[in-house]
Short mmCIF file of C-alpha atoms and ligand atoms in Angstrom, two decimals:
data_model
loop_
_atom_site.label_atom_id
_atom_site.label_comp_id
_atom_site.label_asym_id
_atom_site.label_seq_id
_atom_site.Cartn_x
_atom_site.Cartn_y
_atom_site.Cartn_z
CA MET A 1 -0.14 -0.35 0.45
CA THR A 2 0.98 3.79 -1.07
CA ALA A 3 1.17 6.05 1.87
CA SER A 4 -0.67 9.37 1.46
CA PRO A 5 0.68 12.49 0.99
CA ALA A 6 -0.96 13.78 4.24
CA SER A 7 0.16 10.33 6.00
CA ILE A 8 3.62 10.80 4.69
CA ARG A 9 3.45 14.14 5.84
CA THR A 10 2.10 13.51 9.50
CA ASP A 11 4.03 10.99 10.06
CA ARG A 12 7.73 13.57 9.31
CA LEU A 13 6.42 15.94 11.17
CA THR A 14 5.24 14.00 13.72
CA ALA A 15 9.17 12.64 14.60
CA LEU A 16 9.82 16.43 14.29
CA ILE A 17 7.11 17.12 16.75
CA GLU A 18 8.64 14.30 19.24
CA ARG A 19 12.00 15.40 18.83
CA GLU A 20 11.64 18.86 19.88
CA ARG A 21 9.11 17.63 22.96
CA SER A 22 12.00 15.61 24.17
CA ALA A 23 14.27 18.53 24.28
CA TYR A 24 12.35 21.06 25.57
CA LEU A 25 12.13 18.46 28.52
CA ALA A 26 15.42 18.15 28.50
CA ASN A 27 15.75 21.79 28.59
CA PHE A 28 13.74 23.10 31.61
CA PRO A 29 13.85 20.57 34.10
CA GLY A 30 12.78 23.31 36.84
CA SER A 31 9.91 24.60 35.57
CA ARG A 32 8.46 20.76 34.56
CA LEU A 33 9.02 20.04 38.45
CA ALA A 34 7.68 23.10 39.79
CA PHE A 35 4.24 22.13 37.38
CA ALA A 36 4.06 18.70 38.77
CA ALA A 37 4.64 19.64 41.85
CA GLY A 38 2.56 23.12 42.64
CA GLY A 39 -0.30 22.52 40.30
CA ARG A 40 -2.34 19.90 42.79
CA HIS A 41 -4.23 23.36 43.63
CA LEU A 42 -4.86 24.96 40.31
CA LEU A 43 -7.50 24.44 38.08
CA GLY A 44 -5.49 22.94 35.34
CA GLY A 45 -2.79 22.92 37.31
CA VAL A 46 -1.90 26.69 36.68
CA PRO A 47 -2.82 30.02 37.98
CA MET A 48 -4.95 30.65 34.23
CA THR A 49 -5.78 27.97 32.09
CA TRP A 50 -4.86 29.92 29.22
CA MET A 51 -1.65 28.55 30.19
CA ARG A 52 -2.31 25.52 29.18
CA MET A 53 -1.97 26.60 25.83
CA TRP A 54 2.09 26.51 25.80
CA SER A 55 3.39 23.49 23.82
CA GLY A 56 5.54 20.81 25.58
CA GLY A 57 2.77 19.59 28.51
CA PHE A 58 3.74 22.38 30.97
CA PRO A 59 4.46 25.94 30.59
CA VAL A 60 8.23 27.68 31.57
CA TYR A 61 8.18 29.13 34.82
CA GLN A 62 9.13 32.75 34.85
CA VAL A 63 11.50 33.85 37.37
CA ALA A 64 12.45 37.36 35.95
CA ALA A 65 11.62 39.68 32.94
CA SER A 66 13.64 42.21 31.93
CA GLY A 67 12.56 44.53 29.02
CA ALA A 68 12.77 42.47 25.86
CA ARG A 69 14.25 39.72 27.94
CA LEU A 70 12.49 36.99 30.02
CA THR A 71 14.78 34.16 32.30
CA ASP A 72 13.08 30.94 33.47
CA ILE A 73 13.67 29.18 36.88
CA ASP A 74 16.32 26.75 35.27
CA GLY A 75 18.00 30.05 34.17
CA ASN A 76 17.56 30.30 30.96
CA GLU A 77 17.30 33.50 29.33
CA PHE A 78 14.33 34.10 26.02
CA ILE A 79 14.19 36.93 23.51
CA ASP A 80 10.49 37.93 24.43
CA PHE A 81 7.94 38.16 21.35
CA CYS A 82 5.24 37.23 23.31
CA LEU A 83 5.47 40.21 25.61
CA GLY A 84 2.62 38.49 27.85
CA ASP A 85 0.25 38.17 24.67
CA THR A 86 0.66 42.88 24.60
CA GLY A 87 0.06 42.76 28.20
CA ALA A 88 3.80 43.74 28.48
CA MET A 89 3.44 45.81 25.08
CA ALA A 90 6.06 48.04 26.85
CA GLY A 91 8.55 45.80 27.83
CA HIS A 92 8.63 44.01 30.74
CA SER A 93 8.88 46.67 33.81
CA PRO A 94 9.89 49.51 32.45
CA ILE A 95 11.71 51.66 34.62
CA ALA A 96 9.28 54.90 34.64
CA VAL A 97 6.22 52.28 35.59
CA GLN A 98 8.35 50.86 38.36
CA SER A 99 9.09 53.83 39.68
CA ALA A 100 5.61 55.52 38.79
CA VAL A 101 4.11 52.50 40.82
CA SER A 102 6.58 52.36 43.87
CA ARG A 103 6.21 55.69 44.55
CA ARG A 104 2.46 55.46 44.39
CA TYR A 105 2.69 51.79 46.26
CA GLY A 106 5.73 52.33 48.47
CA GLU A 107 5.74 56.29 49.19
CA LEU A 108 2.40 57.81 48.59
CA GLY A 109 0.30 54.76 49.68
CA GLY A 110 -2.91 54.06 48.40
CA ALA A 111 -3.77 51.85 45.37
CA THR A 112 -7.17 51.53 45.38
CA THR A 113 -9.61 53.88 47.24
CA MET A 114 -12.35 54.97 45.37
CA LEU A 115 -11.52 58.27 44.75
CA PRO A 116 -9.87 59.66 42.27
CA THR A 117 -6.36 61.38 41.74
CA GLU A 118 -4.54 63.69 39.09
CA ASP A 119 -3.39 61.16 37.31
CA ALA A 120 -6.63 60.08 35.40
CA ALA A 121 -6.91 63.68 33.88
CA TRP A 122 -3.73 63.59 32.58
CA VAL A 123 -4.36 59.57 31.03
CA ALA A 124 -7.85 60.50 29.41
CA ALA A 125 -6.01 63.61 28.13
CA GLU A 126 -3.29 61.86 26.37
CA LEU A 127 -5.60 59.12 25.22
CA THR A 128 -8.20 62.16 23.56
CA ARG A 129 -4.77 62.80 22.26
CA ARG A 130 -4.16 59.90 20.86
CA PHE A 131 -7.57 57.98 19.72
CA GLY A 132 -9.82 61.24 19.61
CA ALA A 133 -12.23 59.92 21.32
CA ALA A 134 -13.65 63.16 23.77
CA CYS A 135 -14.00 61.58 27.60
CA TRP A 136 -12.25 58.56 28.67
CA SER A 137 -13.24 56.00 31.49
CA PHE A 138 -11.34 53.38 32.98
CA THR A 139 -11.58 49.85 33.97
CA LEU A 140 -9.14 46.69 34.99
CA THR A 141 -9.53 44.83 31.43
CA ALA A 142 -9.83 45.19 27.73
CA THR A 143 -12.89 42.51 28.74
CA ASP A 144 -13.97 45.25 30.69
CA ALA A 145 -13.52 48.12 28.18
CA ASN A 146 -15.52 45.93 26.05
CA ARG A 147 -18.38 44.46 28.62
CA TRP A 148 -19.26 48.36 29.32
CA ALA A 149 -18.76 50.03 25.89
CA ILE A 150 -21.43 47.49 24.96
CA ARG A 151 -23.94 48.24 28.01
CA LEU A 152 -23.65 51.82 26.88
CA ALA A 153 -23.71 51.40 23.29
CA ARG A 154 -27.17 49.53 23.99
CA GLN A 155 -29.06 51.85 26.47
CA LEU A 156 -27.95 55.17 23.87
CA THR A 157 -29.69 53.54 21.09
CA GLY A 158 -32.24 51.01 22.70
CA ARG A 159 -31.19 48.28 20.55
CA SER A 160 -30.47 45.02 22.01
CA LYS A 161 -28.26 43.41 19.54
CA ILE A 162 -24.16 43.50 18.93
CA ALA A 163 -22.01 42.80 15.67
CA VAL A 164 -19.27 41.50 15.59
CA PHE A 165 -16.47 39.62 13.05
CA SER A 166 -16.03 36.36 13.13
CA TYR A 167 -13.16 34.43 14.31
CA CYS A 168 -12.76 38.21 16.28
CA TYR A 169 -11.37 38.07 19.93
CA HIS A 170 -12.16 40.78 22.54
CA GLY A 171 -12.23 38.97 25.74
CA SER A 172 -14.49 37.10 27.51
CA VAL A 173 -17.60 39.03 26.29
CA ASP A 174 -19.92 36.72 25.76
CA GLU A 175 -21.66 38.05 23.14
CA SER A 176 -18.57 37.72 20.73
CA PHE A 177 -18.36 33.80 20.83
CA ILE A 178 -19.81 33.41 17.94
CA VAL A 179 -18.50 33.19 14.08
CA ALA A 180 -20.14 32.93 10.38
CA THR A 181 -20.84 30.35 8.69
CA PRO A 182 -22.22 28.97 4.86
CA ASP A 183 -25.01 27.52 7.60
CA GLY A 184 -26.04 30.54 9.04
CA PRO A 185 -23.85 31.95 12.49
CA ARG A 186 -23.30 29.37 15.33
CA PRO A 187 -22.29 29.60 19.05
CA ARG A 188 -18.25 29.30 18.74
CA ALA A 189 -16.73 26.07 19.37
CA GLY A 190 -15.82 25.12 22.80
CA ASN A 191 -18.07 28.72 24.49
CA VAL A 192 -17.89 27.54 28.27
CA GLY A 193 -21.50 28.13 29.93
CA ALA A 194 -22.71 30.26 27.91
CA PRO A 195 -25.77 32.43 29.19
CA VAL A 196 -27.63 32.71 26.21
CA ASP A 197 -27.24 31.53 22.32
CA PRO A 198 -24.72 34.10 21.25
CA ARG A 199 -27.28 33.88 17.52
CA GLU A 200 -29.51 36.04 20.46
CA THR A 201 -27.67 38.56 20.95
CA THR A 202 -25.22 39.20 18.49
CA ARG A 203 -25.00 39.90 14.83
CA VAL A 204 -21.59 38.32 12.83
CA VAL A 205 -20.30 38.62 9.42
CA GLU A 206 -16.86 37.82 7.43
CA PHE A 207 -14.26 40.70 7.52
CA SER A 208 -14.04 42.61 4.44
CA ASP A 209 -17.54 41.15 3.37
CA ALA A 210 -19.75 44.84 3.30
CA ALA A 211 -22.72 43.34 1.46
CA ALA A 212 -23.05 40.78 4.72
CA LEU A 213 -22.63 43.65 7.21
CA ASP A 214 -25.24 45.89 4.89
CA SER A 215 -27.14 43.12 5.15
CA GLU A 216 -27.00 42.29 9.12
CA LEU A 217 -27.01 45.98 10.11
CA SER A 218 -30.79 46.91 8.01
CA HIS A 219 -32.38 44.77 10.39
CA GLY A 220 -32.14 48.09 12.52
CA ASP A 221 -31.59 46.09 15.71
CA VAL A 222 -27.59 46.39 16.34
CA ALA A 223 -26.25 49.13 18.79
CA ALA A 224 -23.29 48.91 18.03
CA VAL A 225 -20.44 46.81 15.65
CA LEU A 226 -17.60 45.88 17.78
CA MET A 227 -14.67 45.39 15.61
CA GLU A 228 -10.88 45.53 15.57
CA PRO A 229 -10.29 48.06 12.40
CA ALA A 230 -7.52 44.63 11.78
CA LEU A 231 -8.81 41.52 13.41
CA THR A 232 -5.02 39.67 15.15
CA ASN A 233 -6.63 36.60 17.12
CA ILE A 234 -7.00 34.70 14.06
CA GLY A 235 -3.87 35.44 12.15
CA ILE A 236 -3.32 39.22 11.00
CA VAL A 237 -6.21 39.87 9.13
CA LEU A 238 -5.42 43.71 7.03
CA PRO A 239 -8.72 45.45 6.30
CA GLU A 240 -8.97 45.70 2.34
CA ALA A 241 -8.64 48.65 0.87
CA GLY A 242 -12.17 50.76 1.42
CA TYR A 243 -13.63 48.57 3.62
CA LEU A 244 -13.34 50.18 6.55
CA GLU A 245 -14.67 53.31 5.46
CA ALA A 246 -17.51 51.30 4.35
CA VAL A 247 -18.08 49.84 7.79
CA ARG A 248 -17.97 53.63 9.08
CA GLU A 249 -20.58 54.59 6.04
CA LEU A 250 -22.80 51.58 6.61
CA THR A 251 -23.11 51.81 11.11
CA ARG A 252 -23.64 55.88 10.16
CA GLN A 253 -26.52 54.58 7.62
CA HIS A 254 -28.05 52.15 9.59
CA GLY A 255 -27.78 54.43 12.93
CA THR A 256 -25.67 51.60 14.30
CA LEU A 257 -22.45 52.73 16.72
CA LEU A 258 -19.17 52.09 15.74
CA ILE A 259 -16.54 50.68 18.90
CA ASN A 260 -12.92 49.89 17.91
CA ASP A 261 -11.03 47.87 20.06
CA GLU A 262 -7.61 49.19 20.01
CA THR A 263 -6.24 46.25 22.32
CA HIS A 264 -4.24 44.57 20.00
CA THR A 265 -4.21 47.36 17.32
CA PHE A 266 -2.56 49.90 19.44
CA SER A 267 0.69 48.10 17.55
CA ALA A 268 -0.02 50.18 14.76
CA GLY A 269 1.23 53.34 16.32
CA PRO A 270 0.69 56.11 19.71
CA GLY A 271 -3.05 55.91 18.58
CA GLY A 272 -3.73 53.06 16.93
CA CYS A 273 -5.39 51.78 13.55
CA THR A 274 -7.88 54.42 14.31
CA ALA A 275 -5.16 57.26 14.10
CA ALA A 276 -2.92 55.92 12.25
CA TRP A 277 -6.04 55.28 10.25
CA GLY A 278 -8.24 58.26 10.30
CA LEU A 279 -10.69 56.32 11.03
CA GLU A 280 -13.91 57.92 13.45
CA PRO A 281 -15.31 55.39 15.62
CA ASP A 282 -17.90 55.82 18.24
CA MET A 283 -15.91 54.55 20.84
CA VAL A 284 -12.52 53.43 21.10
CA THR A 285 -11.52 50.37 23.55
CA ILE A 286 -7.90 49.19 24.87
CA GLY A 287 -6.39 47.15 27.82
CA LYS A 288 -3.55 45.08 28.49
CA SER A 289 -0.64 47.21 27.34
CA ILE A 290 -1.36 50.85 28.62
CA GLY A 291 -0.38 50.12 32.52
CA GLY A 292 3.18 48.92 31.68
CA GLY A 293 1.68 45.78 32.91
CA ILE A 294 -0.49 46.89 35.76
CA PRO A 295 -3.80 45.93 35.23
CA SER A 296 -5.90 48.92 32.87
CA GLY A 297 -7.80 49.24 30.95
CA ALA A 298 -10.20 51.86 29.22
CA PHE A 299 -12.53 53.03 26.79
CA GLY A 300 -13.60 56.33 25.46
CA LEU A 301 -16.42 57.74 23.77
CA THR A 302 -17.63 61.12 21.71
CA ALA A 303 -18.72 64.31 24.06
CA GLU A 304 -21.96 63.39 22.05
CA LEU A 305 -22.54 59.95 23.99
CA ALA A 306 -21.12 61.43 26.57
CA GLU A 307 -23.33 63.83 27.22
CA ARG A 308 -26.44 61.79 26.18
CA ILE A 309 -25.10 59.11 29.08
CA LEU A 310 -24.83 61.10 31.78
CA ALA A 311 -28.20 62.60 31.02
CA ASP A 312 -30.27 59.40 30.81
CA PRO A 313 -32.68 59.32 33.85
CA ALA A 314 -33.54 55.50 33.23
CA ALA A 315 -29.47 54.57 32.82
CA ASP A 316 -27.78 54.19 36.81
CA ILE A 317 -23.99 54.03 35.72
CA GLU A 318 -23.60 55.62 39.49
CA ASP A 319 -24.00 52.50 41.28
CA THR A 320 -25.65 49.22 40.12
CA GLY A 321 -26.61 49.98 36.86
CA GLY A 322 -24.27 47.27 35.16
CA VAL A 323 -21.02 49.47 34.61
CA GLY A 324 -18.03 49.92 36.74
CA GLY A 325 -16.12 48.14 38.98
CA THR A 326 -14.36 48.29 42.64
CA LEU A 327 -10.76 48.55 41.24
CA ALA A 328 -11.61 50.15 37.96
CA GLY A 329 -9.83 53.68 37.65
CA ASN A 330 -7.69 52.72 40.91
CA ALA A 331 -4.64 55.40 41.57
CA LEU A 332 -2.36 52.39 40.90
CA SER A 333 -2.98 51.87 37.86
CA LEU A 334 -3.35 55.11 37.00
CA ALA A 335 -0.05 55.26 37.80
CA ALA A 336 0.90 53.19 35.67
CA MET A 337 -0.52 54.49 33.15
CA ARG A 338 0.74 57.96 32.78
CA ALA A 339 4.23 56.22 33.04
CA THR A 340 3.54 54.22 30.00
CA LEU A 341 1.73 56.61 27.81
CA GLY A 342 4.20 59.64 29.09
CA GLU A 343 7.31 57.84 29.25
CA VAL A 344 7.41 54.25 27.74
CA LEU A 345 5.13 53.79 24.86
CA THR A 346 6.25 57.22 23.68
CA ASP A 347 5.19 58.54 19.22
CA GLU A 348 9.08 58.28 19.34
CA ALA A 349 9.25 54.55 20.96
CA PHE A 350 6.91 53.58 17.90
CA GLY A 351 8.61 54.42 15.31
CA GLN A 352 11.58 52.49 16.63
CA MET A 353 9.10 49.39 17.49
CA ILE A 354 7.81 49.09 14.06
CA ALA A 355 11.35 49.85 12.74
CA VAL A 356 12.37 46.29 14.33
CA ALA A 357 8.98 45.10 13.52
CA THR A 358 9.81 45.85 9.79
CA ARG A 359 13.12 44.63 10.07
CA PHE A 360 11.77 41.06 11.28
CA THR A 361 8.86 41.14 8.33
CA GLU A 362 11.25 41.75 6.29
CA GLY A 363 13.48 38.58 7.68
CA VAL A 364 11.01 36.24 7.70
CA ARG A 365 9.68 37.43 4.44
CA SER A 366 13.29 36.84 2.44
CA VAL A 367 13.22 33.40 4.30
CA LEU A 368 9.87 32.10 2.75
CA GLU A 369 11.27 33.66 -0.83
CA THR A 370 14.39 32.35 -0.62
CA ARG A 371 12.72 28.83 -0.12
CA ARG A 372 9.42 29.32 -1.77
CA LEU A 373 7.13 28.51 0.93
CA PRO A 374 3.30 28.38 0.64
CA TRP A 375 3.43 30.70 3.70
CA ASN A 376 2.86 35.08 4.38
CA ILE A 377 3.41 37.07 6.84
CA VAL A 378 1.78 40.33 7.80
CA GLN A 379 3.01 43.24 9.63
CA LEU A 380 0.63 45.83 12.03
CA GLY A 381 2.91 48.54 12.98
CA ALA A 382 4.90 46.63 15.84
CA ARG A 383 3.51 43.52 15.33
CA ALA A 384 4.06 40.90 12.44
CA GLU A 385 2.50 37.26 12.30
CA TYR A 386 3.18 34.69 9.38
CA ARG A 387 0.47 32.10 8.48
CA PHE A 388 0.61 28.95 6.87
CA CYS A 389 -1.18 29.68 2.86
CA PRO A 390 0.19 31.67 0.34
CA VAL A 391 -1.66 34.97 0.65
CA PRO A 392 -2.80 36.24 3.91
CA PRO A 393 -6.21 35.97 4.57
CA ARG A 394 -9.29 38.54 4.08
CA SER A 395 -11.08 37.30 6.71
CA GLY A 396 -11.50 35.41 9.60
CA GLY A 397 -13.11 32.44 8.09
CA GLU A 398 -9.97 32.25 5.25
CA SER A 399 -7.55 32.68 8.15
CA ALA A 400 -8.98 30.18 10.36
CA ALA A 401 -8.81 27.11 7.23
CA ALA A 402 -5.64 27.93 6.97
CA ALA A 403 -4.95 27.05 10.91
CA ASP A 404 -1.81 24.20 11.42
CA PRO A 405 -1.92 23.05 15.05
CA ALA A 406 1.32 20.60 14.46
CA LEU A 407 3.29 23.02 12.58
CA ASP A 408 2.05 25.82 15.39
CA GLU A 409 3.34 22.97 17.68
CA TYR A 410 6.94 22.29 15.93
CA LEU A 411 7.43 26.03 15.42
CA HIS A 412 6.94 27.36 19.14
CA LEU A 413 9.30 24.71 20.29
CA TYR A 414 11.51 24.81 18.38
CA MET A 415 11.38 28.76 19.00
CA ILE A 416 11.40 28.17 22.72
CA ASN A 417 14.10 25.36 22.84
CA ARG A 418 16.38 27.79 21.66
CA GLY A 419 15.68 31.12 23.07
CA VAL A 420 12.98 32.50 21.38
CA LEU A 421 9.58 32.94 23.01
CA MET A 422 6.39 33.58 20.92
CA THR A 423 2.88 33.76 21.48
CA PRO A 424 2.10 30.52 22.65
CA PHE A 425 -1.12 30.90 20.27
CA HIS A 426 -0.47 31.38 16.70
CA ASN A 427 2.56 32.73 15.72
CA MET A 428 2.52 35.98 16.43
CA ALA A 429 5.46 38.47 17.28
CA LEU A 430 5.39 42.20 19.29
CA MET A 431 8.03 44.43 19.78
CA CYS A 432 8.50 46.41 22.69
CA PRO A 433 10.78 49.42 23.24
CA ALA A 434 13.81 47.20 24.34
CA THR A 435 13.68 44.91 21.22
CA THR A 436 16.22 45.37 19.15
CA GLU A 437 17.12 44.51 15.76
CA ALA A 438 19.18 42.06 16.66
CA ASP A 439 16.82 39.74 18.71
CA ALA A 440 14.06 40.73 15.19
CA ASP A 441 17.85 38.86 13.46
CA ALA A 442 17.94 36.43 16.05
CA HIS A 443 14.39 35.54 14.81
CA THR A 444 14.88 35.07 11.22
CA ALA A 445 18.27 32.88 11.84
CA LEU A 446 16.02 30.40 13.61
CA PHE A 447 13.00 30.35 11.28
CA ALA A 448 15.55 29.70 8.75
CA ALA A 449 16.65 26.97 10.31
CA ALA A 450 13.13 25.07 10.86
CA ALA A 451 12.21 26.56 7.29
CA ASP A 452 14.82 24.18 5.79
CA GLU A 453 14.61 21.48 8.16
CA LEU A 454 11.34 20.79 7.84
CA LEU A 455 11.49 21.54 3.65
CA SER A 456 14.15 18.64 3.31
CA LEU A 457 11.97 16.34 5.22
CA PHE A 458 9.53 16.93 2.10
CA VAL A 459 9.54 15.68 -0.70
CA ARG A 460 10.91 17.78 -3.32
CA VAL A 461 9.45 18.15 -7.33
CA PRO A 462 12.55 19.09 -9.53
CA GLY A 463 11.31 22.91 -10.70
CA GLY A 464 7.79 21.84 -8.99
CA ARG A 465 5.57 24.73 -6.89
CA CYS A 466 6.55 24.65 -3.86
CA ALA A 467 2.75 24.15 -2.28
CA ASP A 468 3.74 20.31 -3.68
CA ARG A 469 6.68 19.73 -1.54
CA VAL A 470 5.85 22.15 2.00
CA PRO A 471 3.32 22.20 4.60
CA VAL A 472 0.36 24.20 3.65
CA GLY A 473 -1.67 25.08 6.33
CA GLY A 474 -4.96 22.81 6.98
CA ARG A 475 -4.32 20.43 4.44
CA ALA A 476 -1.33 17.59 3.74
C1 PLP B 501 -8.83 42.43 20.74
C2 PLP B 501 -8.45 41.91 21.96
N1 PLP B 501 -9.72 42.36 22.93
C3 PLP B 501 -10.18 42.41 23.83
C4 PLP B 501 -9.13 41.28 24.82
C5 PLP B 501 -9.19 40.72 25.83
O1 PLP B 501 -7.90 41.27 27.11
P1 PLP B 501 -8.53 41.14 28.51
O2 PLP B 501 -8.17 39.16 28.76
O3 PLP B 501 -7.11 41.29 29.21
O4 PLP B 501 -9.36 41.60 29.13
C6 PLP B 501 -8.08 40.62 23.64
C7 PLP B 501 -7.08 39.80 24.33
O5 PLP B 501 -6.72 38.92 23.64
C8 PLP B 501 -8.22 40.79 22.46
O6 PLP B 501 -7.24 40.42 22.25
#
């Protein structure tokens, strides 16, 4: 019996993955022991269940981190392109944030008091300068920023639904766990303990499909479109020319508010995609990085919407009306946000971060071109991501179809075993102000070596197209 190309591919890739798994066990014995010893009272053996996503069977245990470097319990040092999946986009423990946090918590005291500090007005004004939205309120996470923005949008429009894009991710926002399929919308696989079927609360369309959005909004029941201006949680999916303008026009036409979630797309520049691409959302949400690693989030809205919500006698935004949180807007996270925005993630820093990301992207692209690998890399400012398909996907659905868990595992393990940390979700790399060109080049060298190893294992077709002989995501 002849082996099918699929089984040849699976066997060879499995052998490589097995080799890397063994290397992982050998490289990180301290982490392995810590995981085995410490996990009994932790759900899933980790402090937060996403940490089970790391390839290798257990996560590496962090001991210290500074700038773009992280050191583990075994004394290994990593170039960190994961950066806490964006939470550490300012770099690990930048000096300015260290000082602001220790001053607020130590010298001055009072991390959380239910009273404002002067930092809040500074941070809000800075967010307005960057993102345009006139009035801001603070949260501890991007999820809450989105949750509260959605509530305000419902209250303001008197409409019950929101619209999102298929394979979006906006945090653990109940309404957003929905995907578009040829047979209509369905809850996203694995949606844990959903309060209601998201089809009751949400309309969903594919990114880049303006006609589908028009059709969904024409029902007249959508309070807000919640979107990342470029999808970043299913690979990076950039909008096609004119698409975001169409989204803005359609939302205005149908009386629907537009919320830009800039939590990840902040990588596009100091004011995220909103400023970089001249967008005009009604609300902006952001979280993760703006506190330099201290839990922080924010949502901003136009002056007109702010005035309306404050004047609405039926909206209890001061007490138990569903918007706000005890520790939100606390003095510690505001001090951290002020230092991060004022001294670390500055306009100048973005110039440097984007230049390094461009070098990272060009390095990977040259490997893809010289090896004729049918993969692509997409850059969004300080962030870049490769995907296992020949051309960048146009939608979440297309990008999901290019996923390849086996290739992901191989590449993640290959990198971490050689001192490079990528996000455990897909193949995203983020640059912080401390990331250097040498760091980007180190990744390129490893990526080239991994690509060569993969290519050497697959059937070579003399003069043939590379798709005949190398792995393409989702297919053998
Ligand atoms: C675009 C976007 N929005 C919101 C969130 C939620 O962030 P958090 O988990 O910090 O609340 C994420 C998390 O990955 C995200 O990618």
